[in-house]
Coordinates of C-alpha atoms in Angstrom, one line a residue:
X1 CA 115.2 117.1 99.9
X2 CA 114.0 116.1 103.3
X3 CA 115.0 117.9 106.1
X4 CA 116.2 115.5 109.7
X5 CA 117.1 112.2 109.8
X6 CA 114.3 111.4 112.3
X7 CA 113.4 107.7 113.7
X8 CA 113.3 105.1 110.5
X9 CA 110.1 103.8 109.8
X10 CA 111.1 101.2 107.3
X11 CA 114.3 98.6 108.6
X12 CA 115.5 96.2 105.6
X13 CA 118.5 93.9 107.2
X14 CA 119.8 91.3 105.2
X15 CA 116.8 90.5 103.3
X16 CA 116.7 87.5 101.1
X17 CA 113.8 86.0 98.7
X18 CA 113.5 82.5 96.9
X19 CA 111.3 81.3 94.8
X20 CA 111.7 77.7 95.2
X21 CA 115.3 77.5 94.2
X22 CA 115.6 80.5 92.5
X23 CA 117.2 83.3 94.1
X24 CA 115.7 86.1 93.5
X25 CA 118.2 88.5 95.6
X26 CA 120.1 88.4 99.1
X27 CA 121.6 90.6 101.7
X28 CA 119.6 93.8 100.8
X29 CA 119.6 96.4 103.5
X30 CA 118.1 100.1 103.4
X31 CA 116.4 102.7 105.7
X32 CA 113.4 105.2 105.1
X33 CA 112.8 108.1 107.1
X34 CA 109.8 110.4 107.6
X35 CA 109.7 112.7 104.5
X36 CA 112.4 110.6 102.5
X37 CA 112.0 109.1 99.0
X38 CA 113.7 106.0 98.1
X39 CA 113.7 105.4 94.9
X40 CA 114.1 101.3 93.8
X41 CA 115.8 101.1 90.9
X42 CA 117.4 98.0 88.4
X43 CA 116.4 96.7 85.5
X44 CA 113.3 94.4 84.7
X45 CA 113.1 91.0 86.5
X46 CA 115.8 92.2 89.1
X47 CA 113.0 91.6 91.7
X48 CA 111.7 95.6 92.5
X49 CA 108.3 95.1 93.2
X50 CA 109.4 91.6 95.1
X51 CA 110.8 93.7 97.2
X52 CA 108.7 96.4 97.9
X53 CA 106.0 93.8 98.8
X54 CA 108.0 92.4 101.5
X55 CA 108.6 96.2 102.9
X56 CA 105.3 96.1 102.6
X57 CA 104.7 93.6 104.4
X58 CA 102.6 91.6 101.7
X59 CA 105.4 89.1 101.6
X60 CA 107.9 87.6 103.6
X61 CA 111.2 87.5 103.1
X62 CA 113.3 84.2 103.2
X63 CA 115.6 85.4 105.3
X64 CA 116.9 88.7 106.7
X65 CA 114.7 91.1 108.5
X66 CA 111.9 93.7 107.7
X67 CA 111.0 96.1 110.3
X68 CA 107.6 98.5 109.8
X69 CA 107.3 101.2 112.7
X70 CA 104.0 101.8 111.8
X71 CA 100.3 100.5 111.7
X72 CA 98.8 98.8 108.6
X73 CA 96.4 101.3 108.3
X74 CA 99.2 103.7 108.2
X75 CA 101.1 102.9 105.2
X76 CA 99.3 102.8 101.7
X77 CA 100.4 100.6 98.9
X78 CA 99.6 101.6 95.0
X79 CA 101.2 98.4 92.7
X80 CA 99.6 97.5 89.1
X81 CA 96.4 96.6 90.2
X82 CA 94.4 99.6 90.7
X83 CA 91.9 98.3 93.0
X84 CA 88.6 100.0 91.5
X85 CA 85.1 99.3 90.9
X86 CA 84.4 99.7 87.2
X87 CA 81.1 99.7 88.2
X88 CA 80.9 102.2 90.0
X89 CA 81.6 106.1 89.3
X90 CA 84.9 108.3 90.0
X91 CA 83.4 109.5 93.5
X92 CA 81.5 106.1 94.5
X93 CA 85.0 104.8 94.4
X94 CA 86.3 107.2 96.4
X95 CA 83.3 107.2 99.1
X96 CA 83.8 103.4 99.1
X97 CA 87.3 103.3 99.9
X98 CA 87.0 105.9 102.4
X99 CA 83.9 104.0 104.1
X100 CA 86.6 101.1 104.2
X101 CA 89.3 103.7 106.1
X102 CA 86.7 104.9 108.6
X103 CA 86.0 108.1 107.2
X104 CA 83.3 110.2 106.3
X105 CA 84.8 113.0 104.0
X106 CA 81.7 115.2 102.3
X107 CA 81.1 116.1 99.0
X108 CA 83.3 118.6 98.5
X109 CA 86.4 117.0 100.1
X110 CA 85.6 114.3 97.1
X111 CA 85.3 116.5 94.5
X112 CA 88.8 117.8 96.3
X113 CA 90.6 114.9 95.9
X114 CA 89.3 114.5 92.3
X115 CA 90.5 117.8 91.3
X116 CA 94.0 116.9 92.6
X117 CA 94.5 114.4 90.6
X118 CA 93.1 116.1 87.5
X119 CA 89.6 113.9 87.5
X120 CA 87.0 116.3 88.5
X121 CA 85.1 116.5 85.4
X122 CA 85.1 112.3 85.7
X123 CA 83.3 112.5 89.0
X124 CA 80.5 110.5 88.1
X125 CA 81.3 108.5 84.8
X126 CA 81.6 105.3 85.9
X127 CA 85.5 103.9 86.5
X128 CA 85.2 101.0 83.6
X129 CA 85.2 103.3 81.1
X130 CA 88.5 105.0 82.2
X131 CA 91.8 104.6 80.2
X132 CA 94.5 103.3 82.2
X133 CA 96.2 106.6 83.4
X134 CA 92.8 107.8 84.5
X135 CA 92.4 105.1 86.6
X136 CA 95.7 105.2 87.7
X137 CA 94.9 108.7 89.1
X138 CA 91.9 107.4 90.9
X139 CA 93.6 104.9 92.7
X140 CA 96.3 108.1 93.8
X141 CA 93.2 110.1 95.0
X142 CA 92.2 106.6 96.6
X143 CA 95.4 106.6 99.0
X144 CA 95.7 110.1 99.0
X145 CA 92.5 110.4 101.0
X146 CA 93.8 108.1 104.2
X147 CA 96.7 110.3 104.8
X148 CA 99.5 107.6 105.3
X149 CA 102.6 108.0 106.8
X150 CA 104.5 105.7 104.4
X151 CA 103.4 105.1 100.8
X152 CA 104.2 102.1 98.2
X153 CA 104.4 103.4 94.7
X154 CA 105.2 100.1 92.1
X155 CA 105.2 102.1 88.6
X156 CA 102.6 105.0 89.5
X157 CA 103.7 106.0 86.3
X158 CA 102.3 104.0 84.0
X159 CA 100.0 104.5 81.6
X160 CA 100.1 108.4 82.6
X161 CA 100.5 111.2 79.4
X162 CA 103.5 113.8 80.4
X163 CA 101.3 116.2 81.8
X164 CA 99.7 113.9 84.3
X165 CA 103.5 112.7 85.1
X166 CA 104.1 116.0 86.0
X167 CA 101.4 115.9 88.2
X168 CA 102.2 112.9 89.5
X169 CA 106.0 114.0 90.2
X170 CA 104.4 117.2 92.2
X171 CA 102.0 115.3 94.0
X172 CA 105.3 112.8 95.1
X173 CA 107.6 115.9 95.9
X174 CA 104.9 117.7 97.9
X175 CA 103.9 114.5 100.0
X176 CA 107.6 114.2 100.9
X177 CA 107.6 118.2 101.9
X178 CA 104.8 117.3 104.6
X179 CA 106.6 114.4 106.2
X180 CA 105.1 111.1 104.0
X181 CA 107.8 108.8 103.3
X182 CA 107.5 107.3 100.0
X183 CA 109.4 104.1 98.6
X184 CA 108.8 104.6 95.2
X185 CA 109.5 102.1 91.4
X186 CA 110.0 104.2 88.6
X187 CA 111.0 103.5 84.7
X188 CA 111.8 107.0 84.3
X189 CA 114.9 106.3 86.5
X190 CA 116.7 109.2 85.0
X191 CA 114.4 111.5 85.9
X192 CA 113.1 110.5 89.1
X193 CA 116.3 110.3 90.7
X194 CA 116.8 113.7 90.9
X195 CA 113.5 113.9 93.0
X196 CA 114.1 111.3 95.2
X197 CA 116.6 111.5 98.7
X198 CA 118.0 108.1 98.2
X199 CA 118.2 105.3 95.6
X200 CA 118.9 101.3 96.2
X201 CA 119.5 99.6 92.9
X202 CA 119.1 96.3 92.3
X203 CA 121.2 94.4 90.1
X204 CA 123.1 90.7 89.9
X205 CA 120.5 89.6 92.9
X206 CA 121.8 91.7 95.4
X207 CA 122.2 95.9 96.1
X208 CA 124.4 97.6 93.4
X209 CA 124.0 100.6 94.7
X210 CA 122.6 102.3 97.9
X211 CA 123.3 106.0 98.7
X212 CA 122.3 109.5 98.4
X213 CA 120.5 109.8 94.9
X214 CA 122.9 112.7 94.2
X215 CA 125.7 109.9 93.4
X216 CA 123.4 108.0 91.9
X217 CA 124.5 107.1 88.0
X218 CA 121.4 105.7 86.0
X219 CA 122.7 104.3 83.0
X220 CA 121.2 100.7 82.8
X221 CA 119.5 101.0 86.1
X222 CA 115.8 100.5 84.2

């Protein structure tokens, strides 16, 4: 687990979000910390990826206060949309995206990324004949390659076959090891939780739960 408390990079006071009339959820509060995982937990409509949006800073919140100690280009954000060119093949995608970042990575650093996410022998079939985990991994190697600080993970899971969870789960574990703070939605609650530093579940429009994950009880929570 991570190893400090260090400065937080992510302040949630009080937060609230309406739709309309609709309250969605109030008075949520949470920290993340350099090389922590905080895993958002609760079951489906309890407003998860709302929320992570407005840590994001996609959204604003209706009240309450978000705080990001970073720049935009420092945090990365990976929600359902994968944000790839279909048209385009496995490392186009990834020279793209890094063109859009301001880097120049070579050949071999792209077939790099690729590899780590179990795509290298994709590297130039074009994306819009990937199945959904595929280019779910893509869009990993996407924000992979930008090195942010803090990372967004709405459901990286899905679509993914068990061994490219497990990849996934490394890849999570060994980001946090090397300082990247990760806010992370999982349905596997049961089993991501005992990866994760901290969990805040959500639950009856407000924070049912917000501690270490090691007290964390999952029953119901997905």
């Amino acid at each position: 687990m991570a190893d400090g408390p260090g400065k937080a990079l992510l302040t949630v006071k009080r937060a609230a979000k309406f739709f309309g009339n609709k309250l969605v959820f109030k008075e949520i509060s949470c920290e993340v910390r350099p090389g922590e995982i905080l895993l958002v937990a609760g079951p489906n409509g309890a407003g998860k990826s709302t929320l992570m949006r407005i840590m994001a800073g996609l959204s604003k919140p209706s009240a309450g206060e978000v705080r990001l100690e970073l720049e935009p280009e420092e945090t990365a954000y990976l929600g359902h949309a994968t944000f790839i060119y279909p048209g385009l093949t496995a490392l186009e995608n990834l020279r793209f995206w890094a063109s859009m970042y301001g880097l120049s990575p070579d050949a071999d650093e792209l077939m790099a990324l690729l590899k780590r996410v179990g795509l290298e022998r994709a590297a130039e079939e074009k994306a819009g004949s990937f199945s959904r985990g595929m280019a779910q991994r893509l869009n990993l190697a996407r924000i992979y390659q930008a090195e942010p600080r803090l990372i967004f993970l709405d459901e990286p899971g899905t679509g993914l076959d068990p061994a490219s969870l497990k990849r996934l789960r490394g890849e999570i574990t060994g980001l946090r090891d090397r300082g990247t703070a990760i806010v992370w939605i999982s349905h596997h609650v049961t089993e991501d939780a005992a990866l994760a530093d901290t969990v805040l579940a959500l639950g009856g429009r407000r924070v049912e739960y917000f501690g270490p994950a090691s007290g964390f009880t999952p029953e119901g929570a997905c």
